[in-house]
Amino acid sequence: VITSWVDVPDGSDFPLENLPLGVFEPAETPPGSQGRVGVAIGEQILDLAAVEAAGLLDLGAHQAVGPDAPPVFDRPGLEAVFALGRPGWLALRARLTELLAEDTPERGQLRPLLAAQKTVRMRLPFAVQDYANFYSSEQHARNLGRILRPGTEPLLPNWKRLPVGYHGRSGSVVVSGTPVVRPAGLVRRPGADAPTFEPCLQLDVELEVGTVVGRGWSPGVGPLPADQIDEHVFGFVLLNDWSARDLQAFEYQPLGPFLAKSLATTISPWVVMLEALRPFLVAGPVQDPVPHRPLRVPEPRNLDVQLELALNGTTASRTSFAAMYWSWGQQLVHYTSSGGCRPGDLLGSGTVSGDQPVSYGSLIELTDRGRSPLTLSDGSQRAFLEDGDAVTITGWAGGDQRPRVGFGDCSGTIHPSPEV
Amino acid sequence: VITSWVDVPDGSDFPLENLPLGVFEPAETPPGSQGRVGVAIGEQILDLAAVEAAGLLDLGAHQAVGPDAPPVFDRPGLEAVFALGRPGWLALRARLTELLAEDTPERGQLRPLLAAQKTVRMRLPFAVQDYANFYSSEQHARNLGRILRPGTEPLLPNWKRLPVGYHGRSGSVVVSGTPVVRPAGLVRRPGADAPTFEPCLQLDVELEVGTVVGRGWSPGVGPLPADQIDEHVFGFVLLNDWSARDLQAFEYQPLGPFLAKSLATTISPWVVMLEALRPFLVAGPVQDPVPHRPLRVPEPRNLDVQLELALNGTTASRTSFAAMYWSWGQQLVHYTSSGGCRPGDLLGSGTVSGDQPVSYGSLIELTDRGRSPLTLSDGSQRAFLEDGDAVTITGWAGGDQRPRVGFGDCSGTIHPSPEV
């Protein structure tokens, strides 16, 4: 194990093996200042715009160089990093490992370019182009089918044939810590003749992982081949697909969820690169029937990432990303098969639910649509979210014999619905 | 009637009363050059970047001025025009009317800044942020309900309560003239046990009008008030929501259409400003039940725009945008009620179908899902689109006693599916 000259406390999400990227504003700048790219190490963030300006981040052939070259890291988003392509991503990772390793000669130059993470303001790490969301946990799909369409087969005929998904609103994607306002919308209350426009009473979470597309694929040429997936995936974020279940129930037929999902979609500020998670690739569930040819992605195709959902500090769910029926790679192949993809596209995995009730990734499943409320550590009960509730998703791989590769927090607090 | 010093042939979509904006590359520049904003007049386009550089487009308080001010028109998109806000849009329209009117003193300076429209390359007029699509023609919803869910009530319980819609893929939006490649996807053919991955056999059009959002509305503050709609709508485009019906039939439950709609979405290169269409506001259909309060938009709320769909030169549909049950303004209010909106959002109206078979806006309706094929002027028949087919949507208001305010063509030609 290589160690860093930066202190990495036990249990940190950010040892030298992780090196996730994010966009931040330094503490001494006014809010809304130009953000720049940084990398997390222990409890610190290294300002890569400053490292670049110091001439220590030359990536050679993967980057335009010279005094007139546009900066890659002195930007408020990861777009220029995406544009390096996978060889550049690997070169960047290798160079950051050199710079942060114990024996680096540049540590004196670099130390002043560190800041404590708790002092900086994290921003959305990239401008989300298209945002799609899937429905790829079999347990989640079965739970929702049972709750929403009782008495019928919970999995519809397409479910095991393709990764069912829909497009969401990219403008809804916000960085961890952004307040989440309870929406109002049309709902039909039990016993009511007609729907009424009022604040959502069934505000829910969906515990997900998002795939960040780093390289585009042209529309009109068919699906991305399975052996090229790694060239197009920059990394992953944690994702909370906030959902207004009562709005959703009224609006979603026949064209799917719309305003029930557009209130907010929170992601972690840190994008963990695929390369950092490569040691944690594992086999997914057996797929029966065998998927059609473009979706036959060789094993291992799933990521062994542990996920937790906390509500006001009480752990409400513990689950694993490893059990997803459709993998993130299969989702990307499916997504590209009509319309291609662009750098900055974000693909939500769908709610990650395991096969035990404690591993369900949404309140509607955890509480059986409110019939069995959760009891929090302060003794209060929750069917769905109340104003003031704070939700935090965490996720990590390793941490056992292997270095822990984590995402930091993906959090949001519920604010009341505005008067309308 | 004021006339222009630029020749405007009879029947032109672009008299002085229209002044739609678009983004173009001059003929003498290589493809992919920096586009700039232009305005259509007759068969010409006036290069607004050049007019701005000549100092003839000072919009006063609505625009930063001075040698260091960033250009508004020398850009490959309308984003800086959107940022002027409605007072700026009105000032721009007034100034363009001055510059192009018969008696303008600057005509000698301006004449060299004109180019024939047929010589330039039109580009996508703005970077689409989020793209949503509605389902707001009652006749279309009834036709689709009858075809897709025979034997049941064609309108679902939510249909008359809110404008049903879904999010589409903003990356699918392309400018008129872009080839449309037939997608392949999972379909279940009649009599087949299992779905197969193969080229779409039911490629269809949807004749629509798109609303272009010019000013954002914050999420979390409730819906945009009805009396502020005009401040947020920059204008309109024609829109063809290409649809793969066989893919859609297999994929769309329970989360709505996804890849069936992401192959391409063609829009007209010209954005007609709301102000140019204001004389054509008309009352919409009576809404029963009365919508909930945020959706009560005062009359007149619909636009009297005539629409035509041509397939290989044969007129296949003639319909009117005036008959939409839910108006573009109601769609925007609904859209903003959860998640706000951003400049550059594009809201498709949904297929515009009238109450006569000749006024249906899609082939699935015009041919009763292929059972009654159309006969084209060359004698050939069409149930759905074949490779090589050319589809053109046109649309205009006025043209009777009043000046014609049109959109130009919204066209695409079908290319074969790639081998997969």
GROMACS .gro file of N, CA and C in nm, chain A residues 128-130 132-135 149 156-158 161-172 181 183-186 188 193-195 197 219-223 247-248 250-263 292-294 334-342 345 416 418-420, chain B residues 128-130 132-135 149 156-158 161-172 181 183-186 188 193-195 197 219-223 247-248 250-263 292-295 334-342 345 416 418-420:
model
  429
  128VAL      N    1  -2.491   1.900  -1.635
  128VAL     CA    2  -2.557   1.777  -1.678
  128VAL      C    3  -2.623   1.803  -1.814
  129GLN      N    4  -2.590   1.723  -1.911
  129GLN     CA    5  -2.654   1.735  -2.043
  129GLN      C    6  -2.789   1.666  -2.037
  130ASP      N    7  -2.799   1.540  -2.070
  130ASP     CA    8  -2.924   1.470  -2.049
  130ASP      C    9  -2.913   1.384  -1.923
  132ALA      N   10  -3.103   1.064  -1.746
  132ALA     CA   11  -3.199   0.954  -1.758
  132ALA      C   12  -3.197   0.875  -1.628
  133ASN      N   13  -3.304   0.804  -1.604
  133ASN     CA   14  -3.311   0.726  -1.482
  133ASN      C   15  -3.368   0.588  -1.514
  134PHE      N   16  -3.306   0.487  -1.456
  134PHE     CA   17  -3.347   0.350  -1.484
  134PHE      C   18  -3.425   0.291  -1.365
  135TYR      N   19  -3.445   0.162  -1.372
  135TYR     CA   20  -3.541   0.092  -1.285
  135TYR      C   21  -3.490  -0.051  -1.279
  149ARG      N   22  -4.949  -0.189  -0.828
  149ARG     CA   23  -5.043  -0.266  -0.911
  149ARG      C   24  -5.073  -0.399  -0.842
  156LEU      N   25  -4.339  -0.628  -1.539
  156LEU     CA   26  -4.405  -0.623  -1.670
  156LEU      C   27  -4.322  -0.701  -1.772
  157PRO      N   28  -4.382  -0.737  -1.888
  157PRO     CA   29  -4.314  -0.828  -1.983
  157PRO      C   30  -4.180  -0.775  -2.036
  158ASN      N   31  -4.161  -0.642  -2.035
  158ASN     CA   32  -4.035  -0.590  -2.088
  158ASN      C   33  -3.921  -0.592  -1.987
  161ARG      N   34  -3.616  -0.797  -2.035
  161ARG     CA   35  -3.568  -0.793  -2.174
  161ARG      C   36  -3.479  -0.672  -2.199
  162LEU      N   37  -3.500  -0.565  -2.126
  162LEU     CA   38  -3.422  -0.442  -2.145
  162LEU      C   39  -3.426  -0.362  -2.015
  163PRO      N   40  -3.326  -0.276  -1.993
  163PRO     CA   41  -3.329  -0.193  -1.873
  163PRO      C   42  -3.430  -0.079  -1.892
  164VAL      N   43  -3.549  -0.096  -1.833
  164VAL     CA   44  -3.653   0.006  -1.845
  164VAL      C   45  -3.602   0.138  -1.784
  165GLY      N   46  -3.627   0.246  -1.855
  165GLY     CA   47  -3.584   0.376  -1.805
  165GLY      C   48  -3.665   0.488  -1.865
  166TYR      N   49  -3.638   0.609  -1.820
  166TYR     CA   50  -3.708   0.728  -1.871
  166TYR      C   51  -3.613   0.846  -1.860
  167HIS      N   52  -3.644   0.952  -1.934
  167HIS     CA   53  -3.566   1.074  -1.922
  167HIS      C   54  -3.618   1.160  -1.809
  168GLY      N   55  -3.526   1.218  -1.732
  168GLY     CA   56  -3.562   1.311  -1.626
  168GLY      C   57  -3.522   1.452  -1.665
  169ARG      N   58  -3.535   1.544  -1.571
  169ARG     CA   59  -3.503   1.684  -1.600
  169ARG      C   60  -3.361   1.714  -1.554
  170SER      N   61  -3.273   1.743  -1.650
  170SER     CA   62  -3.133   1.767  -1.612
  170SER      C   63  -3.121   1.891  -1.525
  171GLY      N   64  -3.212   1.987  -1.543
  171GLY     CA   65  -3.210   2.107  -1.458
  171GLY      C   66  -3.243   2.078  -1.314
  172SER      N   67  -3.291   1.959  -1.285
  172SER     CA   68  -3.324   1.923  -1.145
  172SER      C   69  -3.201   1.878  -1.067
  181VAL      N   70  -3.706   2.156  -0.174
  181VAL     CA   71  -3.835   2.215  -0.139
  181VAL      C   72  -3.947   2.117  -0.174
  183PRO      N   73  -4.262   1.991  -0.319
  183PRO     CA   74  -4.343   2.049  -0.427
  183PRO      C   75  -4.492   2.043  -0.394
  184ALA      N   76  -4.568   2.126  -0.464
  184ALA     CA   77  -4.713   2.111  -0.465
  184ALA      C   78  -4.753   2.061  -0.603
  185GLY      N   79  -4.864   1.995  -0.610
  185GLY     CA   80  -4.909   1.945  -0.739
  185GLY      C   81  -5.047   1.883  -0.725
  186LEU      N   82  -5.097   1.832  -0.836
  186LEU     CA   83  -5.230   1.770  -0.834
  186LEU      C   84  -5.220   1.630  -0.776
  188ARG      N   85  -5.480   1.307  -0.591
  188ARG     CA   86  -5.616   1.265  -0.555
  188ARG      C   87  -5.607   1.197  -0.420
  193ASP      N   88  -6.346   1.312  -0.468
  193ASP     CA   89  -6.402   1.296  -0.602
  193ASP      C   90  -6.304   1.345  -0.708
  194ALA      N   91  -6.241   1.458  -0.677
  194ALA     CA   92  -6.158   1.524  -0.777
  194ALA      C   93  -6.020   1.550  -0.719
  195PRO      N   94  -5.921   1.564  -0.807
  195PRO     CA   95  -5.787   1.595  -0.757
  195PRO      C   96  -5.780   1.740  -0.709
  197PHE      N   97  -5.490   2.067  -0.590
  197PHE     CA   98  -5.352   2.115  -0.602
  197PHE      C   99  -5.304   2.150  -0.462
  219PRO      N  100  -2.523   0.945  -3.247
  219PRO     CA  101  -2.653   0.885  -3.276
  219PRO      C  102  -2.651   0.826  -3.417
  220GLY      N  103  -2.736   0.730  -3.441
  220GLY     CA  104  -2.755   0.679  -3.576
  220GLY      C  105  -2.656   0.574  -3.620
  221VAL      N  106  -2.573   0.525  -3.528
  221VAL     CA  107  -2.478   0.420  -3.566
  221VAL      C  108  -2.500   0.292  -3.487
  222GLY      N  109  -2.611   0.285  -3.414
  222GLY     CA  110  -2.638   0.166  -3.335
  222GLY      C  111  -2.578   0.178  -3.196
  223PRO      N  112  -2.603   0.075  -3.114
  223PRO     CA  113  -2.558   0.083  -2.974
  223PRO      C  114  -2.406   0.080  -2.958
  247LEU      N  115  -4.806   1.284  -0.619
  247LEU     CA  116  -4.810   1.347  -0.751
  247LEU      C  117  -4.790   1.242  -0.860
  248GLN      N  118  -4.693   1.153  -0.835
  248GLN     CA  119  -4.658   1.051  -0.934
  248GLN      C  120  -4.778   0.961  -0.963
  250PHE      N  121  -5.088   1.023  -0.960
  250PHE     CA  122  -5.192   1.085  -1.042
  250PHE      C  123  -5.146   1.116  -1.183
  251GLU      N  124  -5.019   1.151  -1.199
  251GLU     CA  125  -4.974   1.203  -1.329
  251GLU      C  126  -4.919   1.097  -1.425
  252TYR      N  127  -4.877   0.979  -1.374
  252TYR     CA  128  -4.780   0.900  -1.449
  252TYR      C  129  -4.835   0.816  -1.565
  253GLN      N  130  -4.964   0.805  -1.579
  253GLN     CA  131  -5.017   0.728  -1.693
  253GLN      C  132  -5.062   0.822  -1.805
  254PRO      N  133  -5.029   0.797  -1.930
  254PRO     CA  134  -4.953   0.681  -1.980
  254PRO      C  135  -4.807   0.713  -2.013
  255LEU      N  136  -4.759   0.834  -1.980
  255LEU     CA  137  -4.628   0.875  -2.032
  255LEU      C  138  -4.516   0.874  -1.929
  256GLY      N  139  -4.545   0.826  -1.807
  256GLY     CA  140  -4.440   0.812  -1.708
  256GLY      C  141  -4.431   0.928  -1.612
  257PRO      N  142  -4.340   0.918  -1.514
  257PRO     CA  143  -4.327   1.023  -1.413
  257PRO      C  144  -4.273   1.151  -1.475
  258PHE      N  145  -4.318   1.266  -1.424
  258PHE     CA  146  -4.279   1.395  -1.484
  258PHE      C  147  -4.247   1.491  -1.369
  259LEU      N  148  -4.347   1.562  -1.318
  259LEU     CA  149  -4.321   1.660  -1.211
  259LEU      C  150  -4.291   1.594  -1.077
  260ALA      N  151  -4.332   1.468  -1.061
  260ALA     CA  152  -4.305   1.396  -0.937
  260ALA      C  153  -4.156   1.375  -0.915
  261LYS      N  154  -4.078   1.391  -1.023
  261LYS     CA  155  -3.935   1.365  -1.016
  261LYS      C  156  -3.853   1.489  -1.047
  262SER      N  157  -3.917   1.599  -1.087
  262SER     CA  158  -3.838   1.714  -1.133
  262SER      C  159  -3.810   1.815  -1.023
  263LEU      N  160  -3.854   1.786  -0.901
  263LEU     CA  161  -3.832   1.883  -0.793
  263LEU      C  162  -3.684   1.900  -0.762
  292HIS      N  163  -3.059  -0.970  -2.529
  292HIS     CA  164  -3.030  -0.964  -2.672
  292HIS      C  165  -2.886  -0.916  -2.692
  293ARG      N  166  -2.831  -0.943  -2.810
  293ARG     CA  167  -2.687  -0.934  -2.831
  293ARG      C  168  -2.621  -0.803  -2.782
  294PRO      N  169  -2.672  -0.684  -2.816
  294PRO     CA  170  -2.600  -0.564  -2.773
  294PRO      C  171  -2.586  -0.554  -2.620
  334HIS      N  172  -2.781   0.037  -2.372
  334HIS     CA  173  -2.922   0.054  -2.409
  334HIS      C  174  -2.951   0.199  -2.444
  335TYR      N  175  -2.905   0.288  -2.360
  335TYR     CA  176  -2.929   0.433  -2.378
  335TYR      C  177  -2.875   0.482  -2.511
  336THR      N  178  -2.757   0.434  -2.551
  336THR     CA  179  -2.695   0.480  -2.675
  336THR      C  180  -2.760   0.422  -2.799
  337SER      N  181  -2.842   0.316  -2.782
  337SER     CA  182  -2.887   0.245  -2.902
  337SER      C  183  -2.985   0.327  -2.985
  338SER      N  184  -3.042   0.431  -2.926
  338SER     CA  185  -3.124   0.526  -3.003
  338SER      C  186  -3.089   0.665  -2.953
  339GLY      N  187  -3.010   0.738  -3.030
  339GLY     CA  188  -2.977   0.875  -2.992
  339GLY      C  189  -2.837   0.896  -2.938
  340GLY      N  190  -2.757   0.789  -2.927
  340GLY     CA  191  -2.620   0.806  -2.882
  340GLY      C  192  -2.611   0.861  -2.740
  341CYS      N  193  -2.498   0.924  -2.708
  341CYS     CA  194  -2.482   0.988  -2.578
  341CYS      C  195  -2.386   1.104  -2.593
  342ARG      N  196  -2.382   1.191  -2.494
  342ARG     CA  197  -2.293   1.307  -2.494
  342ARG      C  198  -2.213   1.310  -2.364
  345ASP      N  199  -2.374   1.346  -1.988
  345ASP     CA  200  -2.498   1.274  -1.963
  345ASP      C  201  -2.484   1.199  -1.830
  416PRO      N  202  -4.020   2.354   0.356
  416PRO     CA  203  -4.166   2.347   0.333
  416PRO      C  204  -4.206   2.397   0.195
  418PRO      N  205  -4.386   2.616  -0.078
  418PRO     CA  206  -4.424   2.758  -0.076
  418PRO      C  207  -4.576   2.772  -0.077
  419GLU      N  208  -4.624   2.885  -0.029
  419GLU     CA  209  -4.768   2.916  -0.042
  419GLU      C  210  -4.800   2.936  -0.189
  420VAL      N  211  -4.907   2.875  -0.234
  420VAL     CA  212  -4.945   2.896  -0.375
  420VAL      C  213  -5.090   2.940  -0.384
  548VAL      N  214  -3.032   2.336  -2.648
  548VAL     CA  215  -3.152   2.297  -2.574
  548VAL      C  216  -3.110   2.250  -2.436
  549GLN      N  217  -3.168   2.310  -2.334
  549GLN     CA  218  -3.138   2.266  -2.197
  549GLN      C  219  -3.223   2.142  -2.167
  550ASP      N  220  -3.342   2.160  -2.114
  550ASP     CA  221  -3.430   2.044  -2.100
  550ASP      C  222  -3.534   2.046  -2.211
  552ALA      N  223  -3.902   1.884  -2.299
  552ALA     CA  224  -4.019   1.808  -2.253
  552ALA      C  225  -4.120   1.802  -2.366
  553ASN      N  226  -4.207   1.704  -2.360
  553ASN     CA  227  -4.307   1.690  -2.465
  553ASN      C  228  -4.441   1.660  -2.400
  554PHE      N  229  -4.544   1.726  -2.451
  554PHE     CA  230  -4.678   1.712  -2.395
  554PHE      C  231  -4.766   1.626  -2.486
  555TYR      N  232  -4.893   1.626  -2.457
  555TYR     CA  233  -4.990   1.530  -2.513
  555TYR      C  234  -5.124   1.601  -2.506
  569ARG      N  235  -5.517   0.126  -2.660
  569ARG     CA  236  -5.589   0.060  -2.549
  569ARG      C  237  -5.734   0.041  -2.591
  576LEU      N  238  -5.743   0.901  -2.009
  576LEU     CA  239  -5.723   0.856  -1.871
  576LEU      C  240  -5.771   0.966  -1.775
  577PRO      N  241  -5.791   0.930  -1.646
  577PRO     CA  242  -5.855   1.026  -1.553
  577PRO      C  243  -5.777   1.156  -1.533
  578ASN      N  244  -5.646   1.155  -1.557
  578ASN     CA  245  -5.570   1.279  -1.536
  578ASN      C  246  -5.577   1.374  -1.656
  581ARG      N  247  -5.729   1.710  -1.633
  581ARG     CA  248  -5.694   1.778  -1.508
  581ARG      C  249  -5.561   1.851  -1.518
  582LEU      N  250  -5.474   1.803  -1.601
  582LEU     CA  251  -5.340   1.864  -1.617
  582LEU      C  252  -5.287   1.828  -1.755
  583PRO      N  253  -5.194   1.908  -1.808
  583PRO     CA  254  -5.133   1.873  -1.937
  583PRO      C  255  -5.032   1.761  -1.919
  584VAL      N  256  -5.073   1.639  -1.951
  584VAL     CA  257  -4.985   1.522  -1.936
  584VAL      C  258  -4.861   1.542  -2.024
  585GLY      N  259  -4.745   1.514  -1.968
  585GLY     CA  260  -4.622   1.530  -2.045
  585GLY      C  261  -4.512   1.441  -1.990
  586TYR      N  262  -4.399   1.442  -2.057
  586TYR     CA  263  -4.283   1.363  -2.014
  586TYR      C  264  -4.158   1.437  -2.061
  587HIS      N  265  -4.046   1.401  -2.001
  587HIS     CA  266  -3.919   1.458  -2.045
  587HIS      C  267  -3.862   1.376  -2.160
  588GLY      N  268  -3.809   1.446  -2.261
  588GLY     CA  269  -3.741   1.379  -2.372
  588GLY      C  270  -3.591   1.403  -2.363
  589ARG      N  271  -3.520   1.362  -2.466
  589ARG     CA  272  -3.374   1.375  -2.466
  589ARG      C  273  -3.336   1.504  -2.540
  590SER      N  274  -3.280   1.599  -2.468
  590SER     CA  275  -3.246   1.727  -2.533
  590SER      C  276  -3.139   1.705  -2.640
  591GLY      N  277  -3.054   1.606  -2.622
  591GLY     CA  278  -2.952   1.576  -2.722
  591GLY      C  279  -3.009   1.524  -2.853
  592SER      N  280  -3.137   1.490  -2.852
  592SER     CA  281  -3.200   1.441  -2.977
  592SER      C  282  -3.243   1.556  -3.067
  601VAL      N  283  -3.196   0.880  -3.887
  601VAL     CA  284  -3.161   0.741  -3.907
  601VAL      C  285  -3.263   0.652  -3.837
  603PRO      N  286  -3.398   0.385  -3.620
  603PRO     CA  287  -3.333   0.315  -3.510
  603PRO      C  288  -3.362   0.165  -3.514
  604ALA      N  289  -3.279   0.089  -3.446
  604ALA     CA  290  -3.312  -0.050  -3.416
  604ALA      C  291  -3.340  -0.059  -3.266
  605GLY      N  292  -3.419  -0.157  -3.230
  605GLY     CA  293  -3.450  -0.173  -3.089
  605GLY      C  294  -3.528  -0.300  -3.067
  606LEU      N  295  -3.563  -0.324  -2.942
  606LEU     CA  296  -3.640  -0.444  -2.910
  606LEU      C  297  -3.787  -0.422  -2.945
  608ARG      N  298  -4.166  -0.658  -3.027
  608ARG     CA  299  -4.230  -0.790  -3.031
  608ARG      C  300  -4.321  -0.792  -3.152
  613ASP      N  301  -4.288  -1.523  -2.992
  613ASP     CA  302  -4.286  -1.555  -2.849
  613ASP      C  303  -4.208  -1.451  -2.771
  614ALA      N  304  -4.098  -1.407  -2.831
  614ALA     CA  305  -4.005  -1.321  -2.758
  614ALA      C  306  -3.973  -1.198  -2.843
  615PRO      N  307  -3.932  -1.092  -2.778
  615PRO     CA  308  -3.893  -0.974  -2.856
  615PRO      C  309  -3.760  -0.997  -2.926
  617PHE      N  310  -3.428  -0.782  -3.146
  617PHE     CA  311  -3.362  -0.653  -3.167
  617PHE      C  312  -3.347  -0.633  -3.317
  639PRO      N  313  -3.677   2.703  -0.929
  639PRO     CA  314  -3.747   2.591  -0.867
  639PRO      C  315  -3.778   2.624  -0.722
  640GLY      N  316  -3.877   2.557  -0.669
  640GLY     CA  317  -3.903   2.568  -0.525
  640GLY      C  318  -3.987   2.687  -0.484
  641VAL      N  319  -4.041   2.764  -0.580
  641VAL     CA  320  -4.125   2.878  -0.542
  641VAL      C  321  -4.267   2.864  -0.596
  642GLY      N  322  -4.302   2.746  -0.644
  642GLY     CA  323  -4.436   2.725  -0.698
  642GLY      C  324  -4.442   2.759  -0.845
  643PRO      N  325  -4.558   2.737  -0.907
  643PRO     CA  326  -4.571   2.757  -1.052
  643PRO      C  327  -4.557   2.903  -1.093
  667LEU      N  328  -4.102   0.011  -3.120
  667LEU     CA  329  -4.017   0.017  -3.001
  667LEU      C  330  -4.097   0.070  -2.881
  668GLN      N  331  -4.176   0.175  -2.909
  668GLN     CA  332  -4.253   0.239  -2.803
  668GLN      C  333  -4.351   0.140  -2.737
  670PHE      N  334  -4.329  -0.172  -2.696
  670PHE     CA  335  -4.267  -0.271  -2.607
  670PHE      C  336  -4.206  -0.207  -2.483
  671GLU      N  337  -4.152  -0.086  -2.498
  671GLU     CA  338  -4.073  -0.031  -2.387
  671GLU      C  339  -4.152   0.054  -2.287
  672TYR      N  340  -4.271   0.107  -2.324
  672TYR     CA  341  -4.322   0.225  -2.255
  672TYR      C  342  -4.391   0.201  -2.122
  673GLN      N  343  -4.416   0.078  -2.083
  673GLN     CA  344  -4.476   0.056  -1.952
  673GLN      C  345  -4.370   0.015  -1.851
  674PRO      N  346  -4.371   0.072  -1.729
  674PRO     CA  347  -4.463   0.172  -1.675
  674PRO      C  348  -4.406   0.314  -1.675
  675LEU      N  349  -4.289   0.339  -1.735
  675LEU     CA  350  -4.225   0.468  -1.714
  675LEU      C  351  -4.230   0.561  -1.834
  676GLY      N  352  -4.304   0.521  -1.939
  676GLY     CA  353  -4.322   0.611  -2.052
  676GLY      C  354  -4.226   0.586  -2.165
  677PRO      N  355  -4.241   0.662  -2.276
  677PRO     CA  356  -4.154   0.643  -2.393
  677PRO      C  357  -4.012   0.685  -2.363
  678PHE      N  358  -3.915   0.615  -2.421
  678PHE     CA  359  -3.773   0.643  -2.391
  678PHE      C  360  -3.697   0.641  -2.523
  679LEU      N  361  -3.648   0.524  -2.567
  679LEU     CA  362  -3.569   0.519  -2.690
  679LEU      C  363  -3.655   0.538  -2.815
  680ALA      N  364  -3.784   0.514  -2.804
  680ALA     CA  365  -3.874   0.532  -2.919
  680ALA      C  366  -3.880   0.678  -2.963
  681LYS      N  367  -3.837   0.767  -2.875
  681LYS     CA  368  -3.846   0.910  -2.903
  681LYS      C  369  -3.709   0.977  -2.908
  682SER      N  370  -3.602   0.904  -2.875
  682SER     CA  371  -3.472   0.970  -2.862
  682SER      C  372  -3.389   0.964  -2.989
  683LEU      N  373  -3.445   0.906  -3.097
  683LEU     CA  374  -3.367   0.896  -3.221
  683LEU      C  375  -3.337   1.031  -3.281
  712HIS      N  376  -5.740   2.358  -1.228
  712HIS     CA  377  -5.705   2.408  -1.094
  712HIS      C  378  -5.636   2.544  -1.108
  713ARG      N  379  -5.635   2.620  -0.998
  713ARG     CA  380  -5.604   2.763  -1.005
  713ARG      C  381  -5.478   2.799  -1.085
  714PRO      N  382  -5.361   2.737  -1.061
  714PRO     CA  383  -5.243   2.783  -1.137
  714PRO      C  384  -5.260   2.770  -1.288
  715LEU      N  385  -5.345   2.678  -1.334
  715LEU     CA  386  -5.362   2.656  -1.479
  715LEU      C  387  -5.473   2.740  -1.539
  754HIS      N  388  -4.753   2.451  -1.588
  754HIS     CA  389  -4.746   2.317  -1.530
  754HIS      C  390  -4.601   2.272  -1.513
  755TYR      N  391  -4.524   2.291  -1.617
  755TYR     CA  392  -4.382   2.249  -1.617
  755TYR      C  393  -4.305   2.314  -1.504
  756THR      N  394  -4.330   2.444  -1.480
  756THR     CA  395  -4.254   2.517  -1.377
  756THR      C  396  -4.298   2.481  -1.236
  757SER      N  397  -4.413   2.416  -1.221
  757SER     CA  398  -4.466   2.400  -1.086
  757SER      C  399  -4.384   2.304  -1.002
  758SER      N  400  -4.301   2.223  -1.064
  758SER     CA  401  -4.204   2.142  -0.990
  758SER      C  402  -4.073   2.148  -1.068
  759GLY      N  403  -3.979   2.225  -1.019
  759GLY     CA  404  -3.848   2.231  -1.083
  759GLY      C  405  -3.821   2.357  -1.163
  760GLY      N  406  -3.916   2.449  -1.171
  760GLY     CA  407  -3.892   2.575  -1.243
  760GLY      C  408  -3.861   2.551  -1.390
  761CYS      N  409  -3.792   2.645  -1.452
  761CYS     CA  410  -3.749   2.630  -1.591
  761CYS      C  411  -3.622   2.710  -1.612
  762ARG      N  412  -3.556   2.685  -1.724
  762ARG     CA  413  -3.431   2.755  -1.758
  762ARG      C  414  -3.442   2.812  -1.899
  765ASP      N  415  -3.494   2.591  -2.238
  765ASP     CA  416  -3.585   2.476  -2.229
  765ASP      C  417  -3.680   2.480  -2.350
  836PRO      N  418  -3.137   0.459  -4.375
  836PRO     CA  419  -3.158   0.322  -4.326
  836PRO      C  420  -3.088   0.298  -4.192
  838PRO      N  421  -2.846   0.130  -3.931
  838PRO     CA  422  -2.713   0.071  -3.948
  838PRO      C  423  -2.719  -0.080  -3.921
  839GLU      N  424  -2.625  -0.151  -3.977
  839GLU     CA  425  -2.610  -0.293  -3.944
  839GLU      C  426  -2.569  -0.304  -3.798
  840VAL      N  427  -2.630  -0.393  -3.726
  840VAL     CA  428  -2.589  -0.412  -3.585
  840VAL      C  429  -2.563  -0.558  -3.557
   0.00000   0.00000   0.00000
